[in-house]
Short mmCIF file of N, CA and C in Angstrom, two decimals:
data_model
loop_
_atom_site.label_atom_id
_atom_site.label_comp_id
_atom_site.label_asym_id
_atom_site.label_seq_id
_atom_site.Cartn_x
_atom_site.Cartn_y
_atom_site.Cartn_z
N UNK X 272 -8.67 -25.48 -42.30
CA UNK X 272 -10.00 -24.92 -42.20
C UNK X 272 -10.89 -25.51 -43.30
N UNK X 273 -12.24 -25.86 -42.56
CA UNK X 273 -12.94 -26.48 -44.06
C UNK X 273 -14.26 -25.27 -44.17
N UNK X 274 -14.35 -25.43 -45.67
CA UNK X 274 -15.06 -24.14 -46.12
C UNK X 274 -16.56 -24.57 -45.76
N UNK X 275 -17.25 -23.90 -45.92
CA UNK X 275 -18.86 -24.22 -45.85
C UNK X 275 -19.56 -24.58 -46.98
N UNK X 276 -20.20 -25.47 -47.13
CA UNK X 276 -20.81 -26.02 -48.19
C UNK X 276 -21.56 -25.62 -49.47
N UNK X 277 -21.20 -25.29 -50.68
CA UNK X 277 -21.55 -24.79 -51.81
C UNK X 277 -22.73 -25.81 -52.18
N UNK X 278 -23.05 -25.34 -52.83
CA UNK X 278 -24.29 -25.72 -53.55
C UNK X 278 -23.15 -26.40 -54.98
N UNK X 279 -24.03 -27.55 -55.29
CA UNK X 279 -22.90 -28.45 -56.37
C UNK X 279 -23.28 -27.58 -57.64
N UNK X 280 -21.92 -27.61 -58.01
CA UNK X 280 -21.85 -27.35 -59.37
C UNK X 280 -21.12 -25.39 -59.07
N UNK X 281 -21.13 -25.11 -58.09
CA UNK X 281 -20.69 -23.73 -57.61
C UNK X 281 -19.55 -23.54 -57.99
N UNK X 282 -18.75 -22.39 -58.00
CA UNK X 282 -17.04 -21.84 -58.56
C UNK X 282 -16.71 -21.93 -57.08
N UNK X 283 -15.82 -22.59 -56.82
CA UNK X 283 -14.98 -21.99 -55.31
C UNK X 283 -13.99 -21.14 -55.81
N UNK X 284 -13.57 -20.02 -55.11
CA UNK X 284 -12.59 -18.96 -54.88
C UNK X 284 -11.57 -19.73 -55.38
N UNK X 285 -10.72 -19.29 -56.37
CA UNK X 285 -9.55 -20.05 -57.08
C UNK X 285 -9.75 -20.83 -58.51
N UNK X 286 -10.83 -21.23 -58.21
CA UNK X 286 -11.46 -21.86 -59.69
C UNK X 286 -11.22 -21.12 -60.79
N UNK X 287 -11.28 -21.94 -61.80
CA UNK X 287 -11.54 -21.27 -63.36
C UNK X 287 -12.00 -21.92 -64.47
N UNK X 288 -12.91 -21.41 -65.05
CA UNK X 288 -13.66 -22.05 -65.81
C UNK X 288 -13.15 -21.76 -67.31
N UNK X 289 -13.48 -22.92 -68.00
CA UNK X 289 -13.07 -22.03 -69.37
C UNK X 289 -14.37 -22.07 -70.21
N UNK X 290 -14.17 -21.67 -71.79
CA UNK X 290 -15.26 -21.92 -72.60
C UNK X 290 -15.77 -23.24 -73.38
N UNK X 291 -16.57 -24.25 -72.97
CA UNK X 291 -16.65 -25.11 -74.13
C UNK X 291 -16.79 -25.41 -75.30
N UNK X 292 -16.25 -26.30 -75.88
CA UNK X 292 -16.88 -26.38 -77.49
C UNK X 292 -18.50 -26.14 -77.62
N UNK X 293 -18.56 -25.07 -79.00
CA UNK X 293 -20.02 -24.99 -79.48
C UNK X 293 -20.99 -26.80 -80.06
N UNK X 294 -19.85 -27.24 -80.38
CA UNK X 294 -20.50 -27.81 -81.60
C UNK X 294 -19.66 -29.63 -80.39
N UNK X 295 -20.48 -31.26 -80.93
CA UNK X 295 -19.46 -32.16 -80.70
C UNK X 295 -19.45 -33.19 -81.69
N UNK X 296 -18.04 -33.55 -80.68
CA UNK X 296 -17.21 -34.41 -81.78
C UNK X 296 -17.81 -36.05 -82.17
N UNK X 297 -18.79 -36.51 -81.32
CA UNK X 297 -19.20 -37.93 -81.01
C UNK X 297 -20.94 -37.78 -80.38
N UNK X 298 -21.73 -38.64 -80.79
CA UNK X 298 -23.05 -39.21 -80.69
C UNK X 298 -23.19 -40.18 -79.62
N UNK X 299 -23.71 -40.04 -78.81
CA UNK X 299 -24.00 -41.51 -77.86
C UNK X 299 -25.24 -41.56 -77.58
N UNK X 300 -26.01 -42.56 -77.50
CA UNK X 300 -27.41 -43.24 -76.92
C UNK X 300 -27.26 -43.28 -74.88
N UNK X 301 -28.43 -42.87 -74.55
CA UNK X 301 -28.26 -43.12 -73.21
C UNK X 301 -28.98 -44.51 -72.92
N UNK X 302 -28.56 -45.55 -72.43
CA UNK X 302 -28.86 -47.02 -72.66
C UNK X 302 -30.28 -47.23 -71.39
N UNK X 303 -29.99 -46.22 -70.67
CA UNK X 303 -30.98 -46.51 -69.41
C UNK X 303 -31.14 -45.76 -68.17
N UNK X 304 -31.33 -45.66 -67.33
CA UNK X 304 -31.22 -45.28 -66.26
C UNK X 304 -30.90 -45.62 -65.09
N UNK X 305 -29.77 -45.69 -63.82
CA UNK X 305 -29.69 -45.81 -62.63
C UNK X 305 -30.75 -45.14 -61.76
N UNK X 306 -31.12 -46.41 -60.86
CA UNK X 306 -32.03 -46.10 -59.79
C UNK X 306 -31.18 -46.02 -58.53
N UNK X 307 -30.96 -45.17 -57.33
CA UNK X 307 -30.40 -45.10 -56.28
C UNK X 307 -30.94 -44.27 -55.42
N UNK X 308 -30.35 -44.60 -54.19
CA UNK X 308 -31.53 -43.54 -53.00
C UNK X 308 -30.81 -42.86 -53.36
N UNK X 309 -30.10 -41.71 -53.72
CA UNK X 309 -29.61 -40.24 -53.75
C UNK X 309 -30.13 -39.39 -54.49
N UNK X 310 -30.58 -38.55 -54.10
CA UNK X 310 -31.76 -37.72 -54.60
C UNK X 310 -30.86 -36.21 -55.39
N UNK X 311 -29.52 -35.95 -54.20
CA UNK X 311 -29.07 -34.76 -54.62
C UNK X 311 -27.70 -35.47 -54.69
N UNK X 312 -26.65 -34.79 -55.22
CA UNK X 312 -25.11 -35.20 -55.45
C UNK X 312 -23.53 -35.06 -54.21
N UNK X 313 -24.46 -33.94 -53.43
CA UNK X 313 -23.66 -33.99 -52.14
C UNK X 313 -24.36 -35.32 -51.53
N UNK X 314 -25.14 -36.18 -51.07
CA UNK X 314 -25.86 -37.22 -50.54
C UNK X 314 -25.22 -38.56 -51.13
N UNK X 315 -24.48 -38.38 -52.22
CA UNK X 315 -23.59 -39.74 -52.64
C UNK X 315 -22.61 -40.21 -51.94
N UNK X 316 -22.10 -41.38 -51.80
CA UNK X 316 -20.79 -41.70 -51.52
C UNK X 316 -19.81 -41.20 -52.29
N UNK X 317 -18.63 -41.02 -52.09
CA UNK X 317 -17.28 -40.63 -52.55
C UNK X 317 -16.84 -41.84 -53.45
N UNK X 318 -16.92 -43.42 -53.04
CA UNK X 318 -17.05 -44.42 -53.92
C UNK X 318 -17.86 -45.31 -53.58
N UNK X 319 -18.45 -45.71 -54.35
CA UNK X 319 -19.17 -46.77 -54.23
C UNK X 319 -19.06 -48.11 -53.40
N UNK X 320 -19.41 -49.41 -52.47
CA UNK X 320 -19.07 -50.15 -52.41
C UNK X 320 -19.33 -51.73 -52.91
N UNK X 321 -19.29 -52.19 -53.44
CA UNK X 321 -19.32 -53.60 -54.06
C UNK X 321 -19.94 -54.23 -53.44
N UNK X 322 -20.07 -54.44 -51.98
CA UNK X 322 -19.76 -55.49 -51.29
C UNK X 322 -21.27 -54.87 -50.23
N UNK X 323 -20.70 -53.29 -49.44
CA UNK X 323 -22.06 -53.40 -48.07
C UNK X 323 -22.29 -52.16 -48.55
N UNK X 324 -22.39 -51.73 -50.01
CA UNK X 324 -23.36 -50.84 -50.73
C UNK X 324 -24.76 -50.94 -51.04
N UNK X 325 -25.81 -50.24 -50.85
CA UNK X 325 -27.12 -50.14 -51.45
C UNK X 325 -27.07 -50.84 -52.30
N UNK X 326 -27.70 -51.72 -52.56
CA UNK X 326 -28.75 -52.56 -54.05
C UNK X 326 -28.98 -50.93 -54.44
N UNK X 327 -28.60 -51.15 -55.86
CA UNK X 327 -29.26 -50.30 -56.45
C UNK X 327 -29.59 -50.78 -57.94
N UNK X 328 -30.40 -50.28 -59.36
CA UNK X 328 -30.87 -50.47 -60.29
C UNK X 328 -30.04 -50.16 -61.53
N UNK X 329 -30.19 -50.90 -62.28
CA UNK X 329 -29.70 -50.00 -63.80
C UNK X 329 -30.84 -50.84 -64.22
N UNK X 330 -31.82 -49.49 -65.04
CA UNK X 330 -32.73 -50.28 -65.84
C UNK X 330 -32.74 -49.39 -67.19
N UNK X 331 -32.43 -50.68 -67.97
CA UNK X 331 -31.91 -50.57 -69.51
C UNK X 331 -33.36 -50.51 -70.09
N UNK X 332 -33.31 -49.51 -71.45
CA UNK X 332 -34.66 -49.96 -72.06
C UNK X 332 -34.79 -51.19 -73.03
N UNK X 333 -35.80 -51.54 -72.80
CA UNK X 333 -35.82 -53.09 -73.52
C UNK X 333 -35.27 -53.30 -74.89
N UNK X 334 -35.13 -52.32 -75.96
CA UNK X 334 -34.57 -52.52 -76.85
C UNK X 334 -32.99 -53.04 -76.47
N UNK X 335 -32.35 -52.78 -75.53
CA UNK X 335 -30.90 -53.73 -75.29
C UNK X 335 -31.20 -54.71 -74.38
N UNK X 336 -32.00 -55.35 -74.58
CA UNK X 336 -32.16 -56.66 -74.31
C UNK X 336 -30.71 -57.91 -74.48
N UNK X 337 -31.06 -57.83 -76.02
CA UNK X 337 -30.07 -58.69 -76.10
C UNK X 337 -28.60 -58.73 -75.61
N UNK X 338 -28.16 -57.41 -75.66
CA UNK X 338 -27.03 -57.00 -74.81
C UNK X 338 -26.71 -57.46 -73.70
N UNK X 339 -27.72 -58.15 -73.14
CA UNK X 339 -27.15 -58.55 -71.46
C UNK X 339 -27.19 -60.06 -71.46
N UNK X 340 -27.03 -60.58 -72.83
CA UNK X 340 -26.93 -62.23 -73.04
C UNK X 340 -25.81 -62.41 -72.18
N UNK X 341 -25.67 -63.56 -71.57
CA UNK X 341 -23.98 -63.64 -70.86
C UNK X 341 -23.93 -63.13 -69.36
N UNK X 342 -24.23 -61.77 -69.42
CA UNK X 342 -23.48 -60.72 -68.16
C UNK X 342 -23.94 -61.34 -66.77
N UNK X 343 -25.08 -62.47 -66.97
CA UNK X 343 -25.39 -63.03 -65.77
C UNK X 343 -24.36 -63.74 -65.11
N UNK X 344 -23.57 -64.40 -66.06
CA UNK X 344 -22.36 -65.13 -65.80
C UNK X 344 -21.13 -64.11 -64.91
N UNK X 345 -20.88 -63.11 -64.89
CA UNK X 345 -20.52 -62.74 -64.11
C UNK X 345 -20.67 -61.86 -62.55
N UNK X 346 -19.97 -61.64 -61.94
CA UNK X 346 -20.03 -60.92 -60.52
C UNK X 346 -19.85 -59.62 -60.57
N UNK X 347 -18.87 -59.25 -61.77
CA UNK X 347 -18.34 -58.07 -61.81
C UNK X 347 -18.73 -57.40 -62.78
N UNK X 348 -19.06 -55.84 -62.71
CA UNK X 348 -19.41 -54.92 -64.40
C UNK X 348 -18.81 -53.74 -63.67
N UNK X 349 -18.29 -53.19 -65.04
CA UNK X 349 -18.25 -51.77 -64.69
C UNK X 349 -18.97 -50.93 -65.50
N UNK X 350 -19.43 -49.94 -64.80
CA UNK X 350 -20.48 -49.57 -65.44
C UNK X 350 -20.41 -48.16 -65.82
N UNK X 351 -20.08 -47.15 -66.37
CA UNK X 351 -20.36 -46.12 -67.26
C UNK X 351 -21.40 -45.15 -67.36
N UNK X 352 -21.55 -43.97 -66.92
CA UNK X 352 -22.59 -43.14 -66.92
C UNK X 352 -21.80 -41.52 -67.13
N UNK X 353 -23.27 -41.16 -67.36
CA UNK X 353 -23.19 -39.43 -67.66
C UNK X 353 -23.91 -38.96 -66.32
N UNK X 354 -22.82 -38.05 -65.52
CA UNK X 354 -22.93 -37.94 -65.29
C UNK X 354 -23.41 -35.90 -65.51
N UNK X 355 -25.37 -36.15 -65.83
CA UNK X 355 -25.98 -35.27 -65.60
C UNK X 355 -26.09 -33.76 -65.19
N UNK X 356 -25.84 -33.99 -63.76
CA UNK X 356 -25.95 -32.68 -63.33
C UNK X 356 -24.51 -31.65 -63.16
N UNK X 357 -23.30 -32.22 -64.25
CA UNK X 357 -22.38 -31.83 -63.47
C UNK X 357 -22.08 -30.86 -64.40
N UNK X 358 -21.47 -29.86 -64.04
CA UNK X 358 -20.53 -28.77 -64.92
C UNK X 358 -19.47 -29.43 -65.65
N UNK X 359 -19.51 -28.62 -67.05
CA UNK X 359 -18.50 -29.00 -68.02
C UNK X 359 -17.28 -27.74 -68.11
N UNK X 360 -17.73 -26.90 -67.53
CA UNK X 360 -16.92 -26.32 -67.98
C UNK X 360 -15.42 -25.81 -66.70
N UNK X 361 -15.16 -26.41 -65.94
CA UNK X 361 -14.21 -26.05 -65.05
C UNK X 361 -13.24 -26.25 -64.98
N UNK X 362 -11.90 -25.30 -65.37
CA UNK X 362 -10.50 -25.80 -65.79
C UNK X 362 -9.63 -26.14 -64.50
N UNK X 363 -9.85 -25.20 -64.17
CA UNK X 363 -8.89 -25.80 -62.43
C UNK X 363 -9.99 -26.14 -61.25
N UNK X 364 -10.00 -27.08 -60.20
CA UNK X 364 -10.56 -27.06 -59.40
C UNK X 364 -9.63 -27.06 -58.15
N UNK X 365 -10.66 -27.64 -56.92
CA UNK X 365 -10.32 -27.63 -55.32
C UNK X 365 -11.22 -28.52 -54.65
N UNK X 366 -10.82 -29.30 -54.16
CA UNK X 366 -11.46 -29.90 -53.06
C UNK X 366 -11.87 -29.37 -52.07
N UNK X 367 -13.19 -29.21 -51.67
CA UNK X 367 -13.85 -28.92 -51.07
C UNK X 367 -12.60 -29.52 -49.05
N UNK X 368 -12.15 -28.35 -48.39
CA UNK X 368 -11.57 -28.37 -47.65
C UNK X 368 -9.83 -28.32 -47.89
N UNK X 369 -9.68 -28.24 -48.92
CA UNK X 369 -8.19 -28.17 -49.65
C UNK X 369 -8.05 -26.83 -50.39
N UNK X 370 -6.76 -26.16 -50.15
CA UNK X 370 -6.23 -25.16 -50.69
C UNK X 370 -5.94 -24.66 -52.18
N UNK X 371 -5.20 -26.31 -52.42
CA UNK X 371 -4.23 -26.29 -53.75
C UNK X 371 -5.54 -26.12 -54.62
N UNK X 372 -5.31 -25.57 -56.03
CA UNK X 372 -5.90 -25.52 -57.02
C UNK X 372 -5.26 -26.63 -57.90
N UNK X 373 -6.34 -27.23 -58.84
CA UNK X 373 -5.40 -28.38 -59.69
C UNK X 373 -5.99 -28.51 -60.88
N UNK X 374 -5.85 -28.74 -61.78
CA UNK X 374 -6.48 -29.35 -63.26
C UNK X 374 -7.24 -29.93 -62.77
N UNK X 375 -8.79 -30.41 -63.59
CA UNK X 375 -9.54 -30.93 -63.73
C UNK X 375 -8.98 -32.62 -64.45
N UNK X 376 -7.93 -32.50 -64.51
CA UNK X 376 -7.85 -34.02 -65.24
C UNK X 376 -7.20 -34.90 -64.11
N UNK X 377 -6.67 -33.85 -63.38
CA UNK X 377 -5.85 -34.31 -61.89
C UNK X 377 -6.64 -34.52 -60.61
N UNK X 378 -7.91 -34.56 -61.05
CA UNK X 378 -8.94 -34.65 -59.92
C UNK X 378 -9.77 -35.81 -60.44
N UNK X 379 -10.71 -36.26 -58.95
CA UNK X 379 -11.85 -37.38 -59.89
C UNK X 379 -13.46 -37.10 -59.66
N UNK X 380 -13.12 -35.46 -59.80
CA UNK X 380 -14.63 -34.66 -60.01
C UNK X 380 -15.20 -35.04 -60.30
N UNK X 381 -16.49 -34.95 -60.58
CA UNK X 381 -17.65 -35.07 -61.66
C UNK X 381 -17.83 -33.90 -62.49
N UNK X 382 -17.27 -32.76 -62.23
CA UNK X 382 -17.02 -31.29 -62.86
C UNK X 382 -15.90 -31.87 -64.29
N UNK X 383 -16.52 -32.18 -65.27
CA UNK X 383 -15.08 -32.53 -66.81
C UNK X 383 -15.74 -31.94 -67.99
N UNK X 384 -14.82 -31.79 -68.68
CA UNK X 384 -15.49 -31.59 -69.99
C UNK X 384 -16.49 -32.66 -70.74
N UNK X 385 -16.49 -34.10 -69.98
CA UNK X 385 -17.03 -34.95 -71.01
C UNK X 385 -17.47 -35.77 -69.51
N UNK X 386 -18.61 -35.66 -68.98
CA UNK X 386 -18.59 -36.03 -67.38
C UNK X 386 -18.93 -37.39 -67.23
N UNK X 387 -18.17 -38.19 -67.36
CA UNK X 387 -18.67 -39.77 -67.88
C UNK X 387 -17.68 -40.25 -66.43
N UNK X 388 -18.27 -41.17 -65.34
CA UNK X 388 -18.00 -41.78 -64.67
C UNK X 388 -17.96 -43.29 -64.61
N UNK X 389 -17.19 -43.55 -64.28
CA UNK X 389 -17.11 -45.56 -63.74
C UNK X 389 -17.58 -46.05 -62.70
N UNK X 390 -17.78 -46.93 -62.72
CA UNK X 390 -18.23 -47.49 -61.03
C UNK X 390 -17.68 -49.41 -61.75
N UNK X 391 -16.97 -49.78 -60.24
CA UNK X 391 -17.03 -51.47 -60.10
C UNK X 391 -18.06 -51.72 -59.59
N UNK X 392 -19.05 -52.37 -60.71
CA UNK X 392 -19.79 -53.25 -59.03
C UNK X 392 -20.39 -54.24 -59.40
N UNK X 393 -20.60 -55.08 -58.04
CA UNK X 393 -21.11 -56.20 -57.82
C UNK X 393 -22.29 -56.72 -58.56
N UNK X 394 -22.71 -57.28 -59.09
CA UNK X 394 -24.21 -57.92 -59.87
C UNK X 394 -24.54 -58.83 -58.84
N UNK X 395 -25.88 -58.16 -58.49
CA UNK X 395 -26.82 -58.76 -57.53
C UNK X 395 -27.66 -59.81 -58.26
N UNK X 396 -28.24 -59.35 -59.27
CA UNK X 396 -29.25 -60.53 -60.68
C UNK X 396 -30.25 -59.55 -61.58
N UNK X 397 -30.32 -60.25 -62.38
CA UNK X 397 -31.02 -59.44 -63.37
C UNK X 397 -32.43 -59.93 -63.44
N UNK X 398 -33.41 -59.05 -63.54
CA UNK X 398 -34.55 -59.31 -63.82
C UNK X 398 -35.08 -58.52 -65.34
N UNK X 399 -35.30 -59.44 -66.52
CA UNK X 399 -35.44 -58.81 -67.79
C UNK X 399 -34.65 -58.19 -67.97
N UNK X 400 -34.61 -56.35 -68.04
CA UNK X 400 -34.00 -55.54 -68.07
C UNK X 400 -33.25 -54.51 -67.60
N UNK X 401 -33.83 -55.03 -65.95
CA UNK X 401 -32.83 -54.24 -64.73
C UNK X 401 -31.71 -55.73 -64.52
N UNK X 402 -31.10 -54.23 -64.12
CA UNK X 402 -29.58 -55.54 -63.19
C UNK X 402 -29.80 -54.43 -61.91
N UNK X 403 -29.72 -55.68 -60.70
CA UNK X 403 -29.77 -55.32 -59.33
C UNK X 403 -28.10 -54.96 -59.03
N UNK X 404 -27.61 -54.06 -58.36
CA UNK X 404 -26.18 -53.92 -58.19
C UNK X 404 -25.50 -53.28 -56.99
N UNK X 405 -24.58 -53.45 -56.55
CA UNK X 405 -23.89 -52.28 -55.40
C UNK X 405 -22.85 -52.16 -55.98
N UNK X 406 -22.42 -51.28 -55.02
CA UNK X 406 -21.21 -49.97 -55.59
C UNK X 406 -21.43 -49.09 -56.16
N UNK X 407 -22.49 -48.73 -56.51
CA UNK X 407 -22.90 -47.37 -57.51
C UNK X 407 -22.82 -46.08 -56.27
N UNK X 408 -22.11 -44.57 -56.39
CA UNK X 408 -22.13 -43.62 -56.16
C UNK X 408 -23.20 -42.40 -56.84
N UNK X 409 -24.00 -42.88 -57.77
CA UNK X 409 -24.24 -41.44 -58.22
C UNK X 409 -26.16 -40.90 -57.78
N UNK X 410 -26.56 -39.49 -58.28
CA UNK X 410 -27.62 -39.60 -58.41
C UNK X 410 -28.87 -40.44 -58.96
N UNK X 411 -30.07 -40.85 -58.20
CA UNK X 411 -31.13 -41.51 -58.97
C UNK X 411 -31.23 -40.83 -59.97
N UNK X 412 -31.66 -41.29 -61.34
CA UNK X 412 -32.18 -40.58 -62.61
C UNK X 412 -30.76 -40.78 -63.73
N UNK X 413 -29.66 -41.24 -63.06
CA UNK X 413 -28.51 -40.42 -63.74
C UNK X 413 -28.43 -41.59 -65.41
N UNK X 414 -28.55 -41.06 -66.23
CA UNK X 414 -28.11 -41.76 -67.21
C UNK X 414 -26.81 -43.06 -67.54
N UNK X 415 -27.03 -44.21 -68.22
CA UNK X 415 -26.12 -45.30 -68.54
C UNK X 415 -25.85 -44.82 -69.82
N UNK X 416 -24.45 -45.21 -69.85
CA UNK X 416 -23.97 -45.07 -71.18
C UNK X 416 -23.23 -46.39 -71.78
N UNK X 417 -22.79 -47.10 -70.57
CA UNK X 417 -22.07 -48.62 -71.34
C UNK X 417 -22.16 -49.73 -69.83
N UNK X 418 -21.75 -50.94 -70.49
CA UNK X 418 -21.85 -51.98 -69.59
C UNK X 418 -20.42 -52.89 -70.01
N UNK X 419 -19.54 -53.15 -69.34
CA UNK X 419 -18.65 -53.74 -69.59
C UNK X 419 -18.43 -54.76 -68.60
N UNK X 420 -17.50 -56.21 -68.87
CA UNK X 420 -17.28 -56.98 -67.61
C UNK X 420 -16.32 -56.10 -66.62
N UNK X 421 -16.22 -56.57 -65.80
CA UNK X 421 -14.76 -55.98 -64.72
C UNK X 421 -14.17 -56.72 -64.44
#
């Protein structure tokens, strides 16, 4: 039986949330922003595709400029984000149409204590400070946090 659709970020029956840290352990800069048609987080893909995925944007602010010396040279990045809108605080979850309850570390939610996602994808070309790309899954707006080769 599949359940009816929660609103993201909702407790399903079985869930449990715990308390987060007050205070944190680490500082990060958000490097830029992803542009993508997805407006809300149910409207994403499950993964991204590389290949016959949306063009979509990462546009860095110009101060990391220099940072993208090189990256033209390759096809592949993986790319790193915060992911925004998601709950931090949920210790067990469920897949939406699934029974079992499971850790949050045993799932590949966007519901974590530290909600930082990956994506492979393809480099379409860079203009200045955007890189054109597919494979990206997440909301438009959603914050960059790193750029690595793949």
């Amino acid at each position: 039986m599949i359940d009816a659709p929660l609103p993201f970020g909702a407790v399903r029956p079985g869930e449990r949330t715990i308390e987060p840290p007050r205070t944190a352990d680490a500082q990060l800069w958000f490097l830029g922003r992803i542009r993508t048609p997805w407006a809300e987080p149910r409207d994403c893909p499950k993964r991204g595709d590389p290949e016959a995925g949306p063009e979509c944007r990462i546009e860095l602010a110009p101060r990391w400029a220099p940072l993208l010396e090189g990256v033209a040279e390759r096809e592949r990045l993986l790319v790193l984000y915060w992911m925004h809108l998601a709950r931090r605080d949920l210790a067990t979850q469920r897949r939406r149409g699934e029974s079992p309850v499971r850790g949050t570390f045993a799932l590949r939610s966007p519901m974590r204590p530290n909600p930082i996602a990956a994506s492979e994808v393809s480099l379409v070309r860079i203009e200045a400070t955007t890189l054109f790309v597919r494979g990206l899954d997440c909301v438009d707006g959603t914050p960059v946090i790193d750029l690595k080769p793949a």
